Coordinates of C-alpha atoms in Angstrom, one line a residue:
Chain A
M262 CA -88.5 2.2 -11.3
T263 CA -86.0 3.6 -9.4
E264 CA -84.9 3.1 -6.2
S265 CA -86.3 5.5 -3.3
I266 CA -84.0 7.8 -2.7
I267 CA -86.3 8.9 0.3
K268 CA -88.3 7.0 2.7
I269 CA -90.7 8.0 5.2
E270 CA -92.2 5.7 7.4
N271 CA -94.7 6.4 10.1
V272 CA -93.2 9.3 11.2
H273 CA -94.8 11.6 14.1
K274 CA -93.7 15.4 15.4
H275 CA -95.2 17.5 17.8
F276 CA -94.3 20.9 19.1
G277 CA -95.8 20.7 22.6
Q278 CA -99.2 19.9 22.6
V279 CA -99.7 20.4 18.7
H280 CA -99.3 16.7 16.8
A281 CA -98.0 18.5 13.8
L282 CA -97.1 15.3 11.8
R283 CA -99.3 12.1 12.3
D284 CA -98.1 8.9 10.6
V285 CA -96.9 9.9 7.8
S286 CA -95.1 8.6 5.2
M287 CA -93.9 8.8 1.7
E288 CA -91.7 7.7 -0.8
V289 CA -89.9 9.7 -3.2
R290 CA -87.6 8.0 -6.0
S291 CA -84.1 9.1 -7.3
G292 CA -84.9 12.0 -10.4
E293 CA -88.6 12.2 -9.1
V294 CA -90.4 16.1 -8.3
V295 CA -92.8 16.1 -5.7
V296 CA -94.6 19.0 -4.8
I297 CA -96.3 18.9 -1.2
L298 CA -99.3 21.3 -1.1
G299 CA -101.8 22.6 1.7
P300 CA -103.3 24.9 3.9
S301 CA -100.7 26.7 6.4
G302 CA -100.1 24.8 9.2
S303 CA -100.7 21.2 7.4
G304 CA -97.2 20.1 8.5
K305 CA -95.9 20.2 5.0
S306 CA -92.8 22.5 6.0
T307 CA -92.1 20.1 9.3
L308 CA -92.3 17.0 7.2
L309 CA -89.8 18.8 4.6
R310 CA -87.3 19.7 7.6
C311 CA -87.7 16.5 9.2
I312 CA -85.6 15.0 5.6
N313 CA -82.4 17.3 6.7
H314 CA -83.6 16.3 10.0
L315 CA -84.1 20.8 10.7
E316 CA -86.6 19.3 12.8
I317 CA -86.0 16.0 14.7
H318 CA -89.1 13.3 14.1
D319 CA -90.6 12.0 17.3
S320 CA -91.3 8.5 16.0
G321 CA -90.9 6.3 12.7
E322 CA -87.9 6.2 10.4
V323 CA -86.3 8.7 8.1
E324 CA -84.3 7.0 5.3
V325 CA -82.4 9.4 2.9
D326 CA -79.5 8.3 0.2
G327 CA -79.6 4.9 2.2
I328 CA -78.8 6.7 4.9
Q329 CA -80.7 6.3 8.9
L330 CA -81.0 10.0 10.9
K331 CA -79.8 8.4 14.1
S332 CA -76.4 10.1 15.0
A333 CA -74.9 13.6 14.5
R334 CA -72.5 12.0 11.9
D335 CA -75.5 10.5 9.7
I336 CA -77.2 13.9 9.9
N337 CA -74.2 15.5 8.5
A338 CA -73.5 13.0 5.9
V339 CA -77.4 13.3 5.5
R340 CA -76.9 16.9 4.8
R341 CA -74.4 17.0 2.6
E342 CA -76.7 15.0 -0.2
V343 CA -79.7 17.3 0.2
G344 CA -79.7 21.4 -0.5
M345 CA -82.0 23.6 1.1
V346 CA -83.8 26.4 0.0
F347 CA -85.6 28.6 2.6
Q348 CA -88.4 31.3 1.7
S349 CA -86.8 33.5 3.6
F350 CA -83.3 32.9 1.4
N351 CA -81.2 32.8 4.1
L352 CA -78.2 34.3 2.5
F353 CA -75.1 35.0 5.0
G354 CA -75.3 38.7 5.4
H355 CA -71.6 39.5 5.8
L356 CA -70.0 37.2 2.7
T357 CA -70.5 38.5 -0.8
V358 CA -72.4 36.4 -3.3
M359 CA -69.4 34.8 -4.2
N360 CA -68.3 33.6 -0.9
N361 CA -71.6 32.5 0.3
L362 CA -71.5 29.9 -2.7
T363 CA -67.6 29.0 -1.6
L364 CA -67.5 28.8 2.1
A365 CA -69.3 25.6 2.5
Q366 CA -67.3 24.0 -0.3
W367 CA -64.4 24.9 1.4
V368 CA -65.3 24.0 5.0
V369 CA -67.5 21.3 4.1
R370 CA -66.3 19.6 0.7
K371 CA -62.6 21.1 1.5
R372 CA -62.0 21.9 -2.0
P373 CA -59.6 23.5 -3.5
K374 CA -59.9 27.4 -3.7
D375 CA -60.0 27.7 -7.5
E376 CA -61.8 24.6 -7.9
S377 CA -64.9 26.1 -5.9
I378 CA -64.6 29.5 -7.3
E379 CA -64.7 28.0 -10.7
I380 CA -68.0 26.1 -9.6
A381 CA -69.7 29.1 -8.0
K382 CA -68.7 30.7 -11.0
Q383 CA -70.8 28.1 -13.5
L384 CA -73.7 27.8 -10.9
L385 CA -73.8 31.8 -11.0
E386 CA -73.9 31.7 -14.9
K387 CA -76.7 28.7 -14.8
V388 CA -79.1 31.1 -12.3
G389 CA -78.4 34.2 -14.4
I390 CA -76.4 36.7 -12.3
S391 CA -73.1 36.1 -12.6
E392 CA -72.8 40.2 -12.8
K393 CA -73.7 40.1 -8.9
A394 CA -70.5 37.9 -7.5
D395 CA -69.2 40.6 -5.9
R396 CA -72.0 41.9 -4.5
Y397 CA -73.6 41.6 -1.4
P398 CA -76.9 40.1 -0.5
S399 CA -78.6 42.8 0.7
E400 CA -77.7 44.9 -2.6
L401 CA -79.8 42.0 -4.3
S402 CA -83.5 41.8 -5.1
G403 CA -85.6 39.1 -3.5
G404 CA -85.8 37.2 -7.1
Q405 CA -81.5 37.7 -7.1
Q406 CA -81.1 36.8 -3.6
Q407 CA -83.4 33.3 -3.9
R408 CA -81.2 32.4 -6.8
V409 CA -78.5 32.8 -5.2
A410 CA -79.5 30.6 -2.7
I411 CA -80.3 27.4 -5.1
A412 CA -76.6 27.8 -6.2
R413 CA -75.3 28.3 -3.0
A414 CA -77.3 24.7 -2.5
L415 CA -76.3 23.3 -6.0
A416 CA -72.3 24.2 -5.2
M417 CA -72.4 21.2 -2.6
N418 CA -73.7 18.7 -5.6
P419 CA -76.8 17.7 -3.7
K420 CA -78.6 14.4 -5.2
I421 CA -81.6 15.8 -3.6
M422 CA -83.2 19.6 -3.4
L423 CA -85.6 20.6 -1.0
F424 CA -87.7 23.9 -1.8
D425 CA -89.5 25.2 1.4
E426 CA -91.6 28.0 0.3
P427 CA -89.0 29.2 -2.3
T428 CA -91.2 32.0 -3.5
S429 CA -93.7 33.1 -1.3
A430 CA -91.5 36.0 0.4
L431 CA -91.2 37.2 -3.3
D432 CA -93.0 39.8 -5.1
P433 CA -94.6 38.7 -7.8
E434 CA -92.9 39.4 -10.8
M435 CA -89.7 38.0 -9.3
I436 CA -91.9 34.5 -8.8
K437 CA -91.4 33.6 -11.9
E438 CA -87.4 33.9 -12.1
V439 CA -86.7 31.6 -9.2
L440 CA -89.6 28.8 -10.7
D441 CA -87.4 29.1 -14.5
V442 CA -84.6 28.4 -12.1
M443 CA -86.4 25.4 -10.7
L444 CA -87.8 24.2 -13.9
A445 CA -84.8 23.9 -15.5
L446 CA -83.6 21.8 -12.5
A447 CA -86.3 19.6 -12.4
H448 CA -85.6 19.1 -16.4
E449 CA -81.9 17.7 -15.7
G450 CA -83.4 15.2 -13.4
M451 CA -82.9 16.6 -9.9
T452 CA -84.3 14.6 -7.7
M453 CA -87.1 17.8 -5.9
V454 CA -89.2 17.9 -2.9
V455 CA -91.2 21.4 -3.4
V456 CA -93.6 23.0 -0.5
S457 CA -95.4 25.1 -2.6
H458 CA -98.7 26.8 -3.8
E459 CA -97.3 27.6 -7.4
M460 CA -99.6 25.5 -9.8
G461 CA -97.6 26.1 -12.8
F462 CA -95.0 24.7 -11.5
A463 CA -96.7 22.0 -10.1
R464 CA -98.7 21.3 -13.4
A465 CA -95.3 21.8 -15.8
A466 CA -92.6 19.9 -13.1
A467 CA -94.3 17.6 -11.0
D468 CA -94.4 13.7 -11.4
R469 CA -96.5 13.8 -8.4
C470 CA -98.5 16.0 -5.6
I471 CA -99.0 15.8 -2.3
F472 CA -102.4 17.4 -0.7
M473 CA -101.8 17.6 3.2
D474 CA -103.9 18.3 5.9
E475 CA -103.5 18.4 9.9
G476 CA -100.3 16.8 9.9
Q477 CA -101.7 13.8 7.4
I478 CA -101.0 13.0 3.9
V479 CA -104.9 13.2 2.6
E480 CA -103.9 12.1 -1.4
E481 CA -100.8 12.2 -3.7
A482 CA -101.2 11.9 -7.1
P483 CA -100.1 13.1 -10.6
P484 CA -100.4 17.2 -10.8
E485 CA -103.2 16.9 -13.4
T486 CA -105.2 14.1 -11.7
L487 CA -104.9 16.0 -8.4
F488 CA -105.8 19.4 -9.7
S489 CA -109.1 18.3 -12.0
H490 CA -110.2 15.3 -10.2
P491 CA -109.3 15.5 -6.2
E492 CA -111.1 12.7 -4.7
K493 CA -111.2 13.7 -1.0
E494 CA -113.5 16.7 0.2
R495 CA -110.7 18.3 1.8
T496 CA -108.7 18.4 -1.0
R497 CA -111.5 19.9 -3.5
V498 CA -112.1 22.3 -0.8
F499 CA -108.4 23.6 -0.7
L500 CA -108.0 24.0 -4.4
S501 CA -110.8 25.7 -4.9
K502 CA -109.7 28.3 -2.9
V503 CA -106.0 28.3 -4.5
L504 CA -107.5 28.6 -7.8
Q505 CA -109.5 30.8 -7.0
A506 CA -106.9 33.3 -5.9
Chain B
M207 CA -66.8 63.0 3.5
T208 CA -65.9 62.4 -0.1
P209 CA -68.1 61.1 -2.5
T210 CA -65.0 59.1 -4.2
G211 CA -63.1 56.4 -2.2
R212 CA -64.9 52.8 -1.2
P213 CA -68.4 52.0 -1.8
F214 CA -68.0 48.9 -0.2
G215 CA -66.2 49.1 2.4
P216 CA -62.3 48.7 2.5
G217 CA -60.0 46.1 0.3
R218 CA -62.9 44.7 -1.0
K219 CA -61.7 44.2 -4.7
E220 CA -59.0 42.2 -3.1
K221 CA -61.4 40.2 -1.2
Q222 CA -63.7 39.3 -4.0
S223 CA -62.5 35.8 -5.1
A224 CA -60.2 34.5 -2.4
P225 CA -61.5 31.9 0.0
A226 CA -58.6 31.0 1.5
D227 CA -58.0 30.1 5.3
G228 CA -59.0 33.2 7.3
D229 CA -61.4 34.7 4.8
F230 CA -64.3 33.9 6.0
F231 CA -63.9 34.9 9.7
P232 CA -60.8 37.7 10.2
I233 CA -63.3 38.8 13.0
G234 CA -65.9 40.0 10.8
E235 CA -64.4 41.2 7.3
G236 CA -66.6 43.2 5.8
V237 CA -69.5 42.5 7.9
G238 CA -72.9 43.3 7.3
D239 CA -74.3 45.7 4.5
P240 CA -72.1 48.1 3.4
H241 CA -74.0 50.9 2.4
D242 CA -73.7 53.0 5.4
V243 CA -69.6 52.5 6.0
P244 CA -68.6 56.0 5.9
V245 CA -65.7 57.2 3.2
G246 CA -62.1 58.4 4.4
Y247 CA -60.7 57.9 8.1
K248 CA -61.3 61.6 9.2
L249 CA -61.0 62.1 12.7
D250 CA -64.0 62.9 14.4
P251 CA -64.6 65.8 16.7
W252 CA -63.8 63.7 20.0
W253 CA -60.6 63.5 19.1
W254 CA -60.1 67.3 20.4
L255 CA -61.2 66.5 23.7
L256 CA -58.4 63.9 24.0
V257 CA -56.1 66.1 22.9
A258 CA -57.2 68.8 25.3
V259 CA -56.6 66.6 28.4
A260 CA -53.6 65.2 26.7
G261 CA -52.4 69.1 26.5
L262 CA -53.8 70.0 29.7
I263 CA -51.5 67.2 31.3
I264 CA -48.5 68.5 29.4
F265 CA -49.4 72.0 30.6
L266 CA -49.6 71.4 34.2
I267 CA -46.3 69.4 34.1
I268 CA -44.4 72.1 32.1
W269 CA -46.5 75.1 34.4
R270 CA -45.7 72.8 37.6
P271 CA -43.2 70.7 37.3
D272 CA -42.9 70.5 41.4
P273 CA -45.3 68.2 41.9
Y274 CA -46.7 67.3 38.4
W275 CA -43.8 65.8 36.6
D276 CA -43.1 63.9 40.2
I277 CA -46.0 62.9 40.1
L278 CA -45.9 61.5 36.5
V279 CA -42.1 59.8 36.8
F280 CA -43.7 58.0 40.6
V281 CA -47.2 56.8 39.0
K282 CA -45.4 55.7 35.4
D283 CA -45.0 52.1 36.6
G284 CA -48.7 52.3 37.6
L285 CA -49.8 53.3 34.6
L286 CA -47.7 50.4 32.8
V287 CA -49.1 48.2 35.5
T288 CA -53.0 49.1 34.6
I289 CA -52.8 49.2 31.0
I290 CA -50.8 45.8 31.3
L291 CA -53.8 44.0 33.3
T292 CA -56.2 45.6 31.3
V293 CA -55.3 44.0 28.0
C294 CA -54.5 40.9 29.4
S295 CA -57.7 40.6 31.7
F296 CA -59.6 41.6 28.2
V297 CA -58.4 38.9 25.9
L298 CA -58.9 36.4 29.1
I299 CA -62.8 38.1 29.3
L300 CA -63.1 37.6 25.5
V301 CA -62.4 34.0 25.7
V302 CA -64.4 33.2 28.9
G303 CA -67.4 35.3 27.6
L304 CA -67.2 33.2 24.2
L305 CA -67.6 30.2 26.1
G306 CA -70.3 31.6 28.7
G307 CA -72.4 32.8 25.9
L308 CA -72.5 29.5 23.9
G309 CA -72.8 27.7 27.5
R310 CA -76.0 30.4 27.8
I311 CA -77.3 28.9 24.5
A312 CA -76.5 24.9 24.8
K313 CA -79.2 22.9 24.0
N314 CA -77.0 20.8 26.9
R315 CA -79.6 20.9 30.1
L316 CA -75.8 20.6 32.1
V317 CA -74.1 22.7 30.2
Y318 CA -76.4 25.8 30.0
M319 CA -77.4 25.1 34.3
A320 CA -73.4 25.3 34.6
A321 CA -73.0 28.9 32.3
S322 CA -76.3 29.7 34.1
L323 CA -75.2 29.2 37.5
Y324 CA -72.0 31.0 37.0
V325 CA -73.2 34.3 35.6
E326 CA -76.1 34.4 38.2
I327 CA -73.6 33.8 40.8
V328 CA -70.3 36.5 39.5
R329 CA -73.2 39.1 38.8
G330 CA -74.8 39.2 42.3
I331 CA -71.5 39.8 44.1
P332 CA -69.8 42.8 44.0
L333 CA -66.3 43.2 42.0
L334 CA -64.5 44.9 45.1
V335 CA -65.6 41.9 47.0
Q336 CA -64.7 39.4 44.6
L337 CA -61.3 41.1 43.9
I338 CA -60.8 41.2 47.6
W339 CA -61.8 37.3 47.6
W340 CA -59.2 36.1 45.4
Y341 CA -56.4 37.5 47.1
F342 CA -57.3 37.5 51.1
A343 CA -59.3 33.9 51.0
A344 CA -58.1 32.3 47.9
P345 CA -55.0 31.4 49.0
V346 CA -55.5 30.0 52.3
V347 CA -58.2 27.9 50.7
I348 CA -55.5 27.2 48.3
Q349 CA -53.4 26.5 51.6
A350 CA -55.8 24.3 53.0
I351 CA -56.6 21.7 50.3
G352 CA -53.0 21.3 49.9
G353 CA -52.4 20.6 53.2
A354 CA -55.0 18.6 53.0
L355 CA -54.0 16.5 50.3
N356 CA -50.3 16.7 50.7
I357 CA -49.4 18.4 47.8
A358 CA -46.7 20.8 49.0
P359 CA -46.9 23.6 46.2
L360 CA -50.4 24.3 47.3
A361 CA -50.1 23.7 50.9
E362 CA -46.8 26.6 50.2
Y363 CA -48.9 28.9 48.1
R364 CA -48.4 32.3 48.6
A365 CA -50.5 34.9 47.1
N366 CA -49.5 36.7 43.9
A367 CA -51.3 39.9 43.8
I368 CA -51.2 40.2 39.9
F369 CA -51.8 37.3 38.9
L370 CA -55.1 36.4 41.4
A371 CA -56.1 40.0 40.6
I372 CA -56.7 39.3 37.1
I373 CA -58.6 36.2 37.7
G374 CA -60.7 38.1 40.0
L375 CA -61.4 40.9 36.8
V376 CA -61.7 37.5 34.0
I377 CA -64.7 35.7 36.4
C378 CA -66.4 38.9 37.0
Y379 CA -66.3 40.5 33.7
G380 CA -66.5 37.3 31.9
A381 CA -70.0 36.7 33.1
Y382 CA -71.5 40.1 32.0
M383 CA -69.2 39.7 28.5
A384 CA -71.0 36.0 28.5
E385 CA -74.7 37.8 28.7
I386 CA -73.4 40.6 26.0
F387 CA -72.4 37.6 23.7
R388 CA -75.7 36.0 23.9
A389 CA -77.6 38.3 23.2
G390 CA -75.6 39.1 20.1
I391 CA -75.4 35.4 19.0
Q392 CA -79.5 35.4 19.7
S393 CA -79.8 38.3 17.7
I394 CA -78.7 36.1 14.2
H395 CA -81.8 35.1 12.6
K396 CA -82.4 31.1 13.3
G397 CA -82.0 30.9 9.2
Q398 CA -78.3 31.4 8.9
M399 CA -77.7 29.0 11.2
E400 CA -80.6 26.2 9.6
A401 CA -78.9 27.6 6.3
A402 CA -75.3 26.5 7.7
R403 CA -76.3 23.5 8.9
S404 CA -78.2 22.2 5.9
L405 CA -75.2 23.0 4.1
G406 CA -73.4 20.4 5.9
M407 CA -71.7 22.4 8.4
N408 CA -71.8 21.1 12.2
Y409 CA -72.0 23.4 14.7
F410 CA -68.9 25.0 15.6
Q411 CA -68.0 25.5 11.7
A412 CA -71.2 27.3 11.5
M413 CA -70.9 29.4 14.7
R414 CA -67.5 30.2 13.2
Y415 CA -68.1 30.8 10.0
V416 CA -71.7 31.9 9.8
I417 CA -72.9 33.1 13.2
L418 CA -69.8 34.5 14.9
P419 CA -68.6 36.9 12.2
Q420 CA -72.5 38.7 12.3
A421 CA -72.8 38.8 16.0
F422 CA -68.9 40.4 15.9
K423 CA -70.7 43.7 14.7
V424 CA -73.8 43.4 17.1
V425 CA -71.6 43.5 20.3
L426 CA -68.8 45.8 18.7
P427 CA -70.5 48.5 21.2
P428 CA -71.4 46.8 24.3
V429 CA -68.1 44.7 24.2
G430 CA -66.3 48.5 23.9
N431 CA -68.2 49.6 26.7
E432 CA -66.9 46.9 28.6
F433 CA -63.5 47.3 27.8
I434 CA -63.9 51.3 29.1
M435 CA -65.3 50.1 32.0
L436 CA -62.9 47.6 33.1
L437 CA -60.1 50.1 32.0
K438 CA -61.6 51.7 34.8
D439 CA -62.3 49.1 37.4
T440 CA -59.0 48.2 37.6
S441 CA -58.3 50.9 39.8
L442 CA -60.5 48.4 42.2
V443 CA -57.3 46.1 42.6
S444 CA -54.9 49.2 44.1
V445 CA -57.4 47.5 47.6
V446 CA -55.2 44.2 47.1
A447 CA -51.7 45.0 46.9
V448 CA -51.5 45.5 43.1
A449 CA -49.3 48.4 42.4
D450 CA -51.7 50.1 39.7
L451 CA -52.0 53.9 39.0
T452 CA -54.4 54.8 41.5
R453 CA -52.3 52.9 44.3
R454 CA -49.1 54.7 43.2
G455 CA -51.3 57.9 43.3
R456 CA -52.0 56.9 47.2
E457 CA -48.5 56.0 47.9
F458 CA -47.3 59.5 46.6
M459 CA -49.8 61.1 48.4
A460 CA -48.9 59.6 51.7
V461 CA -45.9 60.8 51.3
H462 CA -46.4 64.5 50.0
F463 CA -49.8 65.2 51.3
N464 CA -51.1 66.7 48.1
P465 CA -54.1 65.3 47.4
I466 CA -55.6 68.1 45.0
E467 CA -52.4 67.4 42.5
V468 CA -52.1 63.6 42.9
W469 CA -55.9 62.9 42.6
T470 CA -55.8 65.6 39.6
L471 CA -53.1 63.9 37.7
V472 CA -54.3 60.6 37.9
A473 CA -57.9 61.4 37.3
L474 CA -56.5 63.1 34.3
L475 CA -54.6 59.9 32.8
Y476 CA -57.3 57.7 33.2
L477 CA -59.3 60.1 31.8
V478 CA -56.5 60.1 28.7
L479 CA -56.7 56.6 28.8
T480 CA -60.5 55.9 28.6
L481 CA -61.0 58.4 26.0
L482 CA -58.4 57.1 23.6
A483 CA -59.9 53.8 24.2
A484 CA -63.6 55.2 23.4
R485 CA -61.9 56.3 19.8
L486 CA -60.3 53.4 19.2
I487 CA -63.4 51.6 19.6
A488 CA -65.6 54.2 17.4
R489 CA -62.5 53.4 14.8
L490 CA -63.2 49.7 14.8
E491 CA -67.1 50.3 14.8
R492 CA -67.0 52.4 11.7
D493 CA -64.8 49.9 9.7
R494 CA -67.3 47.3 10.3
G495 CA -70.3 49.3 9.4
V496 CA -71.7 49.5 12.3
R497 CA -74.8 51.7 12.7
G498 CA -74.5 54.8 14.8
A499 CA -70.8 54.7 15.0
S500 CA -69.2 58.1 15.6

């Protein structure tokens, strides 16, 4: 077994009165694809956001690529290694697609201009939207925007990619184009943590599925096992609702 | 409007693949969605109002060189003082406003409280009173401190009218500007900051390259408004020994006793300046694709 690249131990997180994460522990090995599912408010997005410190956990340990999240310097060091894709894309509206991809390469990685453009071009080709390089995000469809967002994250050469419900803001016909990109990424061996209810994606790509409810990990198993033989009643109830839909 | 021209704003073609230094923060270069950017630089109808007012001034000068030409010659250095005062103050106001605005959204309680206290206090005191305080009270305070601490340059401080007027204007307008910048920054969806941070940018990089260029477009109309208000409010400095346009007008009137002519011309001169400023702001807004820009 390869080394764990993400270690989360006994993490708690409160939002005011809400206990969003209750003593959550999990590990992700290098190259593994983990899909987290659960009802809304179950803490799955919060858990994901704790990995790159968009949320600061109250107690417990979060270690990414051997770096404990403590000081601001550590946080930025971790964030450079962790790409994140959001539900609402969050492309930079004032920049072209090309500049969305080159900005952080230039600002954070200090890459020369030519190199960052070259990398951006390759990635845009990979996600299948080379021809939109000079367009602005508002001129793209949701699916195209999300593929740009994935390319933007990849341009930083992350070791880990986090996906926070990447397809839930998309029209049905655009979901596939985004999932295809994610699937290709999984096959390349990228370490991925995905919050999503896309069962098809989980079946095709996930090594492991984690079911969360009320801030806790209820159970985890390979997708086929979890979907067809869930151990816990809560998991069964949730899956029956999702699979029906 | 012609159907040809630049569908995606000016100079977009050269921009496409040059992320060189400065490319990401050229004060809102290509900010926002480019669909509504009108084509070409046709002068809008409001330019005619400006031309009409300027024409009226020229007409008065030619029609009645005595007193209008004499007044203009007399107040022209005051006109220059008004312009310089406005421009210098405004540049500093933008700096103070940006710092104040960032302070107002700071997570650090101390920074937040300091910025909020500044805004609340300054907003609650009339500008005229503030200007008078800076000119008449501040020098005495400085002298007293200098005397108490035995620092000769402070103890012998002499009020510099223009300097203190700029201080007064900057501190007062900086508070309003801070609120404008705060609102502008907060209007940018928080996902933009999260995306920038998760790409490894620190707070200031994210502000500089992602948030502020987008906020710029939002704050441009109110910032332009502040500029015009400042231009007019500089007339208040005439009471604190600054020889601006208003004060020079009063000086002329004190000798020649012709209030109608003096104050009509002074009013028209202010109007020309503000109309010109309004046109330049409108043009800037249109360049940046601000909605509703005329």
